PDB file of C-alpha atoms in Angstrom:
ATOM      1  CA  MET P   1     -21.887  -3.938 -12.075  1.00 91.00           C
ATOM      2  CA  ARG P   2     -19.281  -6.462 -10.970  1.00 96.00           C
ATOM      3  CA  ILE P   3     -17.472  -5.981  -7.690  1.00 98.00           C
ATOM      4  CA  ARG P   4     -14.464  -8.010  -6.676  1.00 98.00           C
ATOM      5  CA  ILE P   5     -12.442  -8.485  -3.498  1.00 98.00           C
ATOM      6  CA  VAL P   6      -8.786  -9.124  -4.244  1.00 98.00           C
ATOM      7  CA  ASP P   7      -6.054 -10.110  -1.766  1.00 98.00           C
ATOM      8  CA  ALA P   8      -2.976  -8.153  -2.850  1.00 98.00           C
ATOM      9  CA  PHE P   9       0.677  -8.854  -2.082  1.00 97.00           C
ATOM     10  CA  SER P  10      -0.204 -12.494  -1.557  1.00 96.00           C
ATOM     11  CA  ASP P  11      -0.166 -15.677  -3.649  1.00 95.00           C
ATOM     12  CA  ARG P  12      -2.950 -17.293  -1.602  1.00 95.00           C
ATOM     13  CA  PRO P  13      -6.416 -16.291  -0.376  1.00 97.00           C
ATOM     14  CA  PHE P  14      -7.013 -14.793   3.074  1.00 96.00           C
ATOM     15  CA  ALA P  15      -3.562 -13.241   3.325  1.00 96.00           C
ATOM     16  CA  GLY P  16      -2.015  -9.986   2.138  1.00 96.00           C
ATOM     17  CA  ASN P  17      -4.205  -6.888   1.945  1.00 97.00           C
ATOM     18  CA  PRO P  18      -7.796  -7.134   0.642  1.00 98.00           C
ATOM     19  CA  ALA P  19      -9.123  -4.421  -1.665  1.00 98.00           C
ATOM     20  CA  GLY P  20     -12.449  -3.849  -3.361  1.00 98.00           C
ATOM     21  CA  VAL P  21     -12.203  -3.295  -7.120  1.00 98.00           C
ATOM     22  CA  LEU P  22     -14.910  -1.870  -9.405  1.00 98.00           C
ATOM     23  CA  LEU P  23     -14.454  -1.269 -13.130  1.00 98.00           C
ATOM     24  CA  LEU P  24     -16.799   1.505 -14.284  1.00 98.00           C
ATOM     25  CA  ASP P  25     -17.677   3.389 -17.462  1.00 97.00           C
ATOM     26  CA  ALA P  26     -17.090   6.709 -15.682  1.00 98.00           C
ATOM     27  CA  PHE P  27     -16.789   7.986 -12.111  1.00 98.00           C
ATOM     28  CA  PRO P  28     -20.175   8.643 -10.431  1.00 97.00           C
ATOM     29  CA  GLU P  29     -20.602  11.238  -7.688  1.00 98.00           C
ATOM     30  CA  ASP P  30     -18.004  11.177  -4.922  1.00 98.00           C
ATOM     31  CA  ASP P  31     -20.657  10.432  -2.287  1.00 98.00           C
ATOM     32  CA  TRP P  32     -21.539   7.196  -4.070  1.00 98.00           C
ATOM     33  CA  LEU P  33     -17.896   6.160  -4.321  1.00 98.00           C
ATOM     34  CA  GLN P  34     -17.387   6.856  -0.623  1.00 98.00           C
ATOM     35  CA  ASN P  35     -20.534   4.943   0.342  1.00 98.00           C
ATOM     36  CA  VAL P  36     -19.402   1.891  -1.628  1.00 98.00           C
ATOM     37  CA  ALA P  37     -15.988   2.025   0.058  1.00 98.00           C
ATOM     38  CA  MET P  38     -17.689   2.286   3.439  1.00 97.00           C
ATOM     39  CA  GLU P  39     -19.856  -0.736   2.565  1.00 97.00           C
ATOM     40  CA  VAL P  40     -16.879  -2.796   1.391  1.00 97.00           C
ATOM     41  CA  ASN P  41     -15.069  -1.733   4.594  1.00 96.00           C
ATOM     42  CA  HIS P  42     -11.577  -2.789   3.559  1.00 96.00           C
ATOM     43  CA  ALA P  43      -8.525  -0.557   3.810  1.00 94.00           C
ATOM     44  CA  GLU P  44      -9.158   0.678   0.264  1.00 96.00           C
ATOM     45  CA  THR P  45     -11.645   0.234  -2.530  1.00 98.00           C
ATOM     46  CA  ALA P  46     -10.412   1.069  -6.021  1.00 98.00           C
ATOM     47  CA  PHE P  47     -12.574   2.531  -8.788  1.00 98.00           C
ATOM     48  CA  ALA P  48     -11.295   2.591 -12.370  1.00 98.00           C
ATOM     49  CA  HIS P  49     -12.646   3.453 -15.812  1.00 98.00           C
ATOM     50  CA  PRO P  50     -11.041   3.313 -19.275  1.00 98.00           C
ATOM     51  CA  LEU P  51      -9.667   6.451 -20.914  1.00 98.00           C
ATOM     52  CA  PRO P  52      -9.628   7.326 -24.629  1.00 97.00           C
ATOM     53  CA  GLU P  53      -6.798   5.804 -26.625  1.00 95.00           C
ATOM     54  CA  GLY P  54      -3.759   7.898 -27.448  1.00 95.00           C
ATOM     55  CA  GLY P  55      -3.411   9.657 -24.099  1.00 97.00           C
ATOM     56  CA  GLU P  56      -0.794   9.410 -21.371  1.00 97.00           C
ATOM     57  CA  ALA P  57      -2.833   6.824 -19.426  1.00 98.00           C
ATOM     58  CA  ASP P  58      -5.097   3.876 -20.161  1.00 98.00           C
ATOM     59  CA  TRP P  59      -7.368   3.920 -17.089  1.00 98.00           C
ATOM     60  CA  ALA P  60      -8.390   6.514 -14.513  1.00 98.00           C
ATOM     61  CA  LEU P  61      -8.002   5.211 -10.950  1.00 98.00           C
ATOM     62  CA  ARG P  62      -9.159   6.475  -7.542  1.00 98.00           C
ATOM     63  CA  TRP P  63      -8.868   4.954  -4.084  1.00 98.00           C
ATOM     64  CA  PHE P  64     -11.151   5.345  -1.062  1.00 97.00           C
ATOM     65  CA  THR P  65     -10.803   4.108   2.511  1.00 95.00           C
ATOM     66  CA  PRO P  66     -14.037   3.621   4.470  1.00 95.00           C
ATOM     67  CA  VAL P  67     -13.839   7.300   5.495  1.00 94.00           C
ATOM     68  CA  THR P  68     -11.900   9.284   2.863  1.00 94.00           C
ATOM     69  CA  GLU P  69     -10.228   9.407  -0.556  1.00 96.00           C
ATOM     70  CA  VAL P  70      -6.437   8.925  -0.526  1.00 94.00           C
ATOM     71  CA  THR P  71      -3.743  10.187  -2.883  1.00 93.00           C
ATOM     72  CA  MET P  72      -1.759   6.968  -3.172  1.00 94.00           C
ATOM     73  CA  CYS P  73      -2.439   3.262  -2.597  1.00 96.00           C
ATOM     74  CA  GLY P  74      -0.179   0.423  -3.654  1.00 97.00           C
ATOM     75  CA  HIS P  75      -2.174  -2.677  -2.795  1.00 97.00           C
ATOM     76  CA  ALA P  76      -5.415  -1.461  -4.419  1.00 98.00           C
ATOM     77  CA  THR P  77      -3.450  -0.518  -7.567  1.00 98.00           C
ATOM     78  CA  LEU P  78      -1.990  -4.018  -7.644  1.00 98.00           C
ATOM     79  CA  ALA P  79      -5.489  -5.455  -7.113  1.00 98.00           C
ATOM     80  CA  THR P  80      -6.922  -3.359  -9.959  1.00 98.00           C
ATOM     81  CA  ALA P  81      -4.161  -4.391 -12.360  1.00 98.00           C
ATOM     82  CA  HIS P  82      -4.781  -8.023 -11.376  1.00 98.00           C
ATOM     83  CA  VAL P  83      -8.489  -7.682 -12.214  1.00 98.00           C
ATOM     84  CA  LEU P  84      -7.763  -6.002 -15.560  1.00 98.00           C
ATOM     85  CA  HIS P  85      -5.323  -8.725 -16.578  1.00 97.00           C
ATOM     86  CA  SER P  86      -7.268 -11.718 -15.204  1.00 97.00           C
ATOM     87  CA  THR P  87     -10.522 -10.643 -16.872  1.00 97.00           C
ATOM     88  CA  GLY P  88      -8.941  -9.683 -20.199  1.00 97.00           C
ATOM     89  CA  ALA P  89     -10.006  -6.050 -19.827  1.00 97.00           C
ATOM     90  CA  HIS P  90      -6.413  -4.961 -20.486  1.00 97.00           C
ATOM     91  CA  GLU P  91      -3.282  -6.677 -21.754  1.00 96.00           C
ATOM     92  CA  GLY P  92       0.309  -5.810 -20.975  1.00 97.00           C
ATOM     93  CA  PRO P  93       1.469  -2.820 -18.921  1.00 98.00           C
ATOM     94  CA  VAL P  94      -1.374  -0.578 -17.778  1.00 98.00           C
ATOM     95  CA  ARG P  95      -0.967   3.145 -17.131  1.00 98.00           C
ATOM     96  CA  PHE P  96      -3.208   4.580 -14.414  1.00 98.00           C
ATOM     97  CA  ASP P  97      -4.089   8.268 -14.179  1.00 98.00           C
ATOM     98  CA  THR P  98      -4.214   8.993 -10.417  1.00 98.00           C
ATOM     99  CA  LEU P  99      -3.896  11.781  -7.863  1.00 96.00           C
ATOM    100  CA  SER P 100      -0.197  10.792  -7.661  1.00 94.00           C
ATOM    101  CA  GLY P 101       0.363  11.131 -11.402  1.00 95.00           C
ATOM    102  CA  VAL P 102       0.607   8.317 -13.944  1.00 97.00           C
ATOM    103  CA  LEU P 103       1.415   4.980 -12.264  1.00 98.00           C
ATOM    104  CA  VAL P 104       2.337   1.936 -14.351  1.00 98.00           C
ATOM    105  CA  ALA P 105       1.604  -1.701 -13.472  1.00 98.00           C
ATOM    106  CA  THR P 106       3.466  -4.342 -15.479  1.00 98.00           C
ATOM    107  CA  PRO P 107       2.612  -8.057 -15.399  1.00 97.00           C
ATOM    108  CA  GLY P 108       5.512 -10.497 -15.094  1.00 96.00           C
ATOM    109  CA  GLU P 109       5.954 -13.942 -16.594  1.00 93.00           C
ATOM    110  CA  ASP P 110       5.915 -15.439 -13.091  1.00 94.00           C
ATOM    111  CA  GLY P 111       2.418 -14.094 -12.387  1.00 94.00           C
ATOM    112  CA  SER P 112       3.569 -11.148 -10.307  1.00 97.00           C
ATOM    113  CA  ILE P 113       2.766  -7.505 -11.031  1.00 98.00           C
ATOM    114  CA  THR P 114       5.296  -4.682 -10.680  1.00 98.00           C
ATOM    115  CA  LEU P 115       4.158  -1.176  -9.795  1.00 98.00           C
ATOM    116  CA  ASP P 116       6.208   1.888 -10.762  1.00 98.00           C
ATOM    117  CA  PHE P 117       5.630   4.500  -8.027  1.00 97.00           C
ATOM    118  CA  PRO P 118       7.355   7.753  -7.068  1.00 97.00           C
ATOM    119  CA  THR P 119      10.025   7.329  -4.406  1.00 97.00           C
ATOM    120  CA  ALA P 120       9.033   9.055  -1.182  1.00 97.00           C
ATOM    121  CA  PRO P 121      11.304  11.975  -0.226  1.00 96.00           C
ATOM    122  CA  LEU P 122      12.619  11.247   3.265  1.00 97.00           C
ATOM    123  CA  THR P 123      13.438  14.110   5.615  1.00 97.00           C
ATOM    124  CA  ARG P 124      15.004  13.354   8.982  1.00 97.00           C
ATOM    125  CA  VAL P 125      13.048  14.936  11.840  1.00 97.00           C
ATOM    126  CA  GLU P 126      13.024  14.827  15.601  1.00 96.00           C
ATOM    127  CA  ALA P 127      10.670  12.204  16.965  1.00 95.00           C
ATOM    128  CA  PRO P 128       7.604  14.159  18.168  1.00 94.00           C
ATOM    129  CA  GLU P 129       7.072  14.453  21.880  1.00 95.00           C
ATOM    130  CA  GLY P 130       4.734  11.705  23.028  1.00 96.00           C
ATOM    131  CA  VAL P 131       5.124   9.442  19.987  1.00 96.00           C
ATOM    132  CA  ALA P 132       7.200   6.875  21.896  1.00 97.00           C
ATOM    133  CA  GLU P 133       4.515   6.608  24.566  1.00 97.00           C
ATOM    134  CA  ALA P 134       1.749   6.340  21.942  1.00 96.00           C
ATOM    135  CA  LEU P 135       3.624   3.694  19.971  1.00 97.00           C
ATOM    136  CA  GLY P 136       4.904   1.796  22.987  1.00 97.00           C
ATOM    137  CA  ALA P 137       8.555   1.835  21.873  1.00 98.00           C
ATOM    138  CA  GLU P 138      11.403   4.338  21.673  1.00 97.00           C
ATOM    139  CA  PRO P 139      12.361   5.176  18.050  1.00 98.00           C
ATOM    140  CA  LEU P 140      15.999   5.189  17.005  1.00 98.00           C
ATOM    141  CA  SER P 141      15.274   7.675  14.208  1.00 97.00           C
ATOM    142  CA  ALA P 142      12.321   9.462  12.642  1.00 98.00           C
ATOM    143  CA  PHE P 143      11.631  10.598   9.057  1.00 98.00           C
ATOM    144  CA  ASP P 144       8.897  12.563   7.345  1.00 96.00           C
ATOM    145  CA  THR P 145       7.833  10.752   4.153  1.00 96.00           C
ATOM    146  CA  GLY P 146       6.544  13.730   2.155  1.00 93.00           C
ATOM    147  CA  PRO P 147       3.110  14.870   0.979  1.00 89.00           C
ATOM    148  CA  ASN P 148       2.135  11.878  -1.170  1.00 86.00           C
ATOM    149  CA  ILE P 149       2.251   9.490   1.773  1.00 91.00           C
ATOM    150  CA  GLY P 150       2.002  11.722   4.816  1.00 91.00           C
ATOM    151  CA  ASP P 151       3.433   9.205   7.281  1.00 95.00           C
ATOM    152  CA  LEU P 152       6.040   9.361  10.006  1.00 97.00           C
ATOM    153  CA  LEU P 153       8.599   6.575   9.528  1.00 98.00           C
ATOM    154  CA  LEU P 154      10.160   5.336  12.752  1.00 98.00           C
ATOM    155  CA  GLU P 155      13.039   2.864  12.990  1.00 98.00           C
ATOM    156  CA  LEU P 156      12.836   0.742  16.133  1.00 98.00           C
ATOM    157  CA  ALA P 157      15.491  -1.276  17.923  1.00 98.00           C
ATOM    158  CA  ASP P 158      14.809  -4.677  16.370  1.00 98.00           C
ATOM    159  CA  GLU P 159      12.282  -6.947  14.682  1.00 98.00           C
ATOM    160  CA  LYS P 160      10.979  -8.275  17.999  1.00 98.00           C
ATOM    161  CA  THR P 161      10.058  -4.753  19.094  1.00 98.00           C
ATOM    162  CA  VAL P 162       8.110  -4.126  15.867  1.00 98.00           C
ATOM    163  CA  LEU P 163       6.240  -7.425  16.175  1.00 98.00           C
ATOM    164  CA  GLY P 164       5.288  -6.742  19.798  1.00 98.00           C
ATOM    165  CA  LEU P 165       3.785  -3.262  19.314  1.00 98.00           C
ATOM    166  CA  THR P 166       0.369  -2.571  20.862  1.00 97.00           C
ATOM    167  CA  PRO P 167       0.032   1.174  20.233  1.00 97.00           C
ATOM    168  CA  ASP P 168      -2.465   3.669  21.600  1.00 96.00           C
ATOM    169  CA  LEU P 169      -4.059   4.405  18.231  1.00 93.00           C
ATOM    170  CA  LYS P 170      -5.966   7.484  19.324  1.00 91.00           C
ATOM    171  CA  ALA P 171      -2.792   9.078  20.655  1.00 94.00           C
ATOM    172  CA  LEU P 172      -0.783   7.918  17.637  1.00 93.00           C
ATOM    173  CA  GLY P 173      -3.026   9.813  15.235  1.00 89.00           C
ATOM    174  CA  ALA P 174      -1.782  13.156  16.515  1.00 90.00           C
ATOM    175  CA  HIS P 175       1.720  12.670  15.112  1.00 90.00           C
ATOM    176  CA  SER P 176       1.230  12.562  11.302  1.00 88.00           C
ATOM    177  CA  SER P 177      -1.355  13.292   8.631  1.00 88.00           C
ATOM    178  CA  ARG P 178      -1.963   9.632   7.718  1.00 91.00           C
ATOM    179  CA  GLY P 179      -0.136   7.459  10.227  1.00 92.00           C
ATOM    180  CA  ILE P 180       2.980   5.743  11.498  1.00 97.00           C
ATOM    181  CA  ILE P 181       5.335   3.301   9.763  1.00 98.00           C
ATOM    182  CA  ALA P 182       7.291   1.297  12.343  1.00 98.00           C
ATOM    183  CA  THR P 183      10.246  -0.638  10.961  1.00 98.00           C
ATOM    184  CA  ALA P 184      13.401  -2.564  11.859  1.00 98.00           C
ATOM    185  CA  ARG P 185      16.099  -4.606  10.164  1.00 98.00           C
ATOM    186  CA  ALA P 186      15.242  -8.293   9.716  1.00 98.00           C
ATOM    187  CA  GLU P 187      16.604 -10.440  12.517  1.00 97.00           C
ATOM    188  CA  ASP P 188      17.513 -13.253  10.087  1.00 96.00           C
ATOM    189  CA  PRO P 189      17.680 -12.365   6.357  1.00 91.00           C
ATOM    190  CA  GLU P 190      17.836 -16.098   5.596  1.00 94.00           C
ATOM    191  CA  ARG P 191      14.068 -16.103   6.189  1.00 96.00           C
ATOM    192  CA  GLY P 192      13.641 -14.309   2.874  1.00 96.00           C
ATOM    193  CA  TYR P 193      13.125 -10.676   3.864  1.00 98.00           C
ATOM    194  CA  ASP P 194      15.479  -7.802   4.630  1.00 98.00           C
ATOM    195  CA  PHE P 195      13.347  -5.560   6.830  1.00 98.00           C
ATOM    196  CA  VAL P 196      10.090  -5.737   8.725  1.00 98.00           C
ATOM    197  CA  SER P 197       7.364  -3.131   9.168  1.00 98.00           C
ATOM    198  CA  ARG P 198       3.928  -2.446  10.585  1.00 98.00           C
ATOM    199  CA  CYS P 199       1.686   0.465   9.563  1.00 97.00           C
ATOM    200  CA  PHE P 200      -0.925   2.221  11.687  1.00 97.00           C
ATOM    201  CA  PHE P 201      -3.279   4.719   9.975  1.00 94.00           C
ATOM    202  CA  PRO P 202      -5.994   5.759  12.455  1.00 92.00           C
ATOM    203  CA  ASN P 203      -6.474   9.140  10.748  1.00 91.00           C
ATOM    204  CA  VAL P 204      -7.928   7.499   7.615  1.00 90.00           C
ATOM    205  CA  GLY P 205      -9.980   4.853   9.401  1.00 89.00           C
ATOM    206  CA  ILE P 206      -7.401   2.030   9.278  1.00 92.00           C
ATOM    207  CA  ASP P 207      -6.094   0.965  12.678  1.00 94.00           C
ATOM    208  CA  GLU P 208      -3.449  -1.355  11.207  1.00 96.00           C
ATOM    209  CA  ASP P 209      -3.041  -1.876   7.476  1.00 96.00           C
ATOM    210  CA  PRO P 210      -2.248  -5.486   6.493  1.00 96.00           C
ATOM    211  CA  VAL P 211       0.251  -4.721   3.675  1.00 97.00           C
ATOM    212  CA  THR P 212       0.937  -1.161   2.520  1.00 97.00           C
ATOM    213  CA  GLY P 213       2.466  -0.674  -0.913  1.00 96.00           C
ATOM    214  CA  SER P 214       2.737   3.105  -0.587  1.00 96.00           C
ATOM    215  CA  ALA P 215       4.678   2.801   2.686  1.00 97.00           C
ATOM    216  CA  HIS P 216       7.291   0.756   0.838  1.00 98.00           C
ATOM    217  CA  THR P 217       8.085   3.751  -1.377  1.00 98.00           C
ATOM    218  CA  ALA P 218       9.601   5.165   1.834  1.00 98.00           C
ATOM    219  CA  LEU P 219      10.824   1.907   3.372  1.00 98.00           C
ATOM    220  CA  ALA P 220      12.671   0.872   0.195  1.00 98.00           C
ATOM    221  CA  PRO P 221      14.932   3.943  -0.097  1.00 98.00           C
ATOM    222  CA  TYR P 222      15.471   4.000   3.664  1.00 98.00           C
ATOM    223  CA  TRP P 223      16.661   0.413   3.886  1.00 98.00           C
ATOM    224  CA  SER P 224      18.420   0.445   0.517  1.00 98.00           C
ATOM    225  CA  GLU P 225      20.706   3.175   1.804  1.00 97.00           C
ATOM    226  CA  ARG P 226      21.224   1.405   5.124  1.00 97.00           C
ATOM    227  CA  LEU P 227      21.864  -2.037   3.613  1.00 97.00           C
ATOM    228  CA  GLY P 228      23.709  -0.934   0.479  1.00 97.00           C
ATOM    229  CA  ARG P 229      21.427  -2.686  -2.046  1.00 97.00           C
ATOM    230  CA  THR P 230      18.776  -1.357  -4.412  1.00 97.00           C
ATOM    231  CA  GLY P 231      16.731  -4.582  -4.468  1.00 98.00           C
ATOM    232  CA  LEU P 232      15.158  -5.731  -1.182  1.00 98.00           C
ATOM    233  CA  THR P 233      12.175  -7.641   0.192  1.00 98.00           C
ATOM    234  CA  GLY P 234      10.061  -6.255   3.001  1.00 98.00           C
ATOM    235  CA  LEU P 235       7.797  -8.221   5.331  1.00 98.00           C
ATOM    236  CA  GLN P 236       4.807  -6.325   6.664  1.00 98.00           C
ATOM    237  CA  ALA P 237       4.103  -8.236   9.841  1.00 97.00           C
ATOM    238  CA  SER P 238       0.381  -7.678  10.348  1.00 96.00           C
ATOM    239  CA  ARG P 239      -1.909 -10.540  11.314  1.00 94.00           C
ATOM    240  CA  ARG P 240      -2.552 -11.273   7.612  1.00 95.00           C
ATOM    241  CA  SER P 241       1.047 -10.479   6.624  1.00 94.00           C
ATOM    242  CA  GLY P 242       2.564 -10.049   3.180  1.00 95.00           C
ATOM    243  CA  ARG P 243       5.839  -9.493   1.362  1.00 96.00           C
ATOM    244  CA  VAL P 244       6.751  -6.695  -1.048  1.00 98.00           C
ATOM    245  CA  ARG P 245       9.752  -6.920  -3.354  1.00 98.00           C
ATOM    246  CA  THR P 246      11.252  -3.469  -3.868  1.00 98.00           C
ATOM    247  CA  GLU P 247      13.804  -1.893  -6.172  1.00 98.00           C
ATOM    248  CA  VAL P 248      14.863   1.734  -5.900  1.00 98.00           C
ATOM    249  CA  ARG P 249      15.598   3.511  -9.180  1.00 97.00           C
ATOM    250  CA  GLY P 250      16.311   7.081  -8.171  1.00 96.00           C
ATOM    251  CA  ASP P 251      13.071   9.015  -7.969  1.00 96.00           C
ATOM    252  CA  ARG P 252      11.025   5.872  -8.779  1.00 97.00           C
ATOM    253  CA  THR P 253      10.514   2.745  -6.693  1.00 98.00           C
ATOM    254  CA  LEU P 254       9.325  -0.583  -8.085  1.00 98.00           C
ATOM    255  CA  LEU P 255       6.983  -2.660  -5.905  1.00 98.00           C
ATOM    256  CA  SER P 256       6.293  -6.264  -6.907  1.00 98.00           C
ATOM    257  CA  GLY P 257       3.856  -8.867  -5.643  1.00 97.00           C
ATOM    258  CA  ARG P 258       1.026 -11.195  -6.540  1.00 97.00           C
ATOM    259  CA  ALA P 259      -2.728 -10.976  -6.062  1.00 98.00           C
ATOM    260  CA  VAL P 260      -5.664 -13.397  -5.778  1.00 98.00           C
ATOM    261  CA  THR P 261      -9.356 -12.716  -6.430  1.00 98.00           C
ATOM    262  CA  VAL P 262     -11.338 -14.208  -3.537  1.00 98.00           C
ATOM    263  CA  ILE P 263     -14.860 -12.810  -4.073  1.00 98.00           C
ATOM    264  CA  GLU P 264     -16.749 -11.768  -7.189  1.00 98.00           C
ATOM    265  CA  GLY P 265     -20.320 -10.528  -7.077  1.00 97.00           C
ATOM    266  CA  GLU P 266     -22.862  -8.005  -8.288  1.00 96.00           C
ATOM    267  CA  LEU P 267     -23.317  -4.527  -6.839  1.00 96.00           C
ATOM    268  CA  ILE P 268     -27.005  -3.611  -7.143  1.00 94.00           C
ATOM    269  CA  ALA P 269     -27.139  -0.351  -5.178  1.00 86.00           C
TER     270      ALA P 269
END
């Protein structure tokens, strides 16, 4: 079977967030899926197979990190939609049946793909004791992002603070089910982005995720309320870096970006 590595939320190779993508006839045993994801060793590997016509979805989709299955993943969904469209396996909007319900990916005329995801419900909480020491910065505010994401969103003082983080990842893992989203307002919006973030997910085997689509379902409503606009662009400032265009539509959030296939090969195991 064909296996592809796709850089998502990027218009060039070796940037954005890489994901493995496999198109299957059906899902094999979970152990096999997990072993492939461990072998690929990227933040997520996506597995998809076509569904019968006439249903609510066109393809079934699952996502695995190197250590576990996850309930939501933006960049691997974008990567899968890119593979379906670039190979001719599917035309037009594609509806994915996932653990987070039916998610739709729509190709744009400019080559981008827009994902329709549920907006994360944000609940203000007290910053947990010890999280500032683990992160290496004092949060201004803290929010729980709900069960689909399972992160703790922390606003920090400024962009420079976010960029300079060197957290204690082992200690950080004690403060949420998946990880920590650290964010701040953009220092200079003229650079083309409105807010900056970094995401640390040690509990699912990802020390720092390059570009996290699912995190932007929480970042988008947070910053849209703060900045007074529904349409924003976020910069995830990892070493690989990437930008996510967002638009909040009530209980749904649109995430837009591009993707590039960088490796295509044959899986023989």
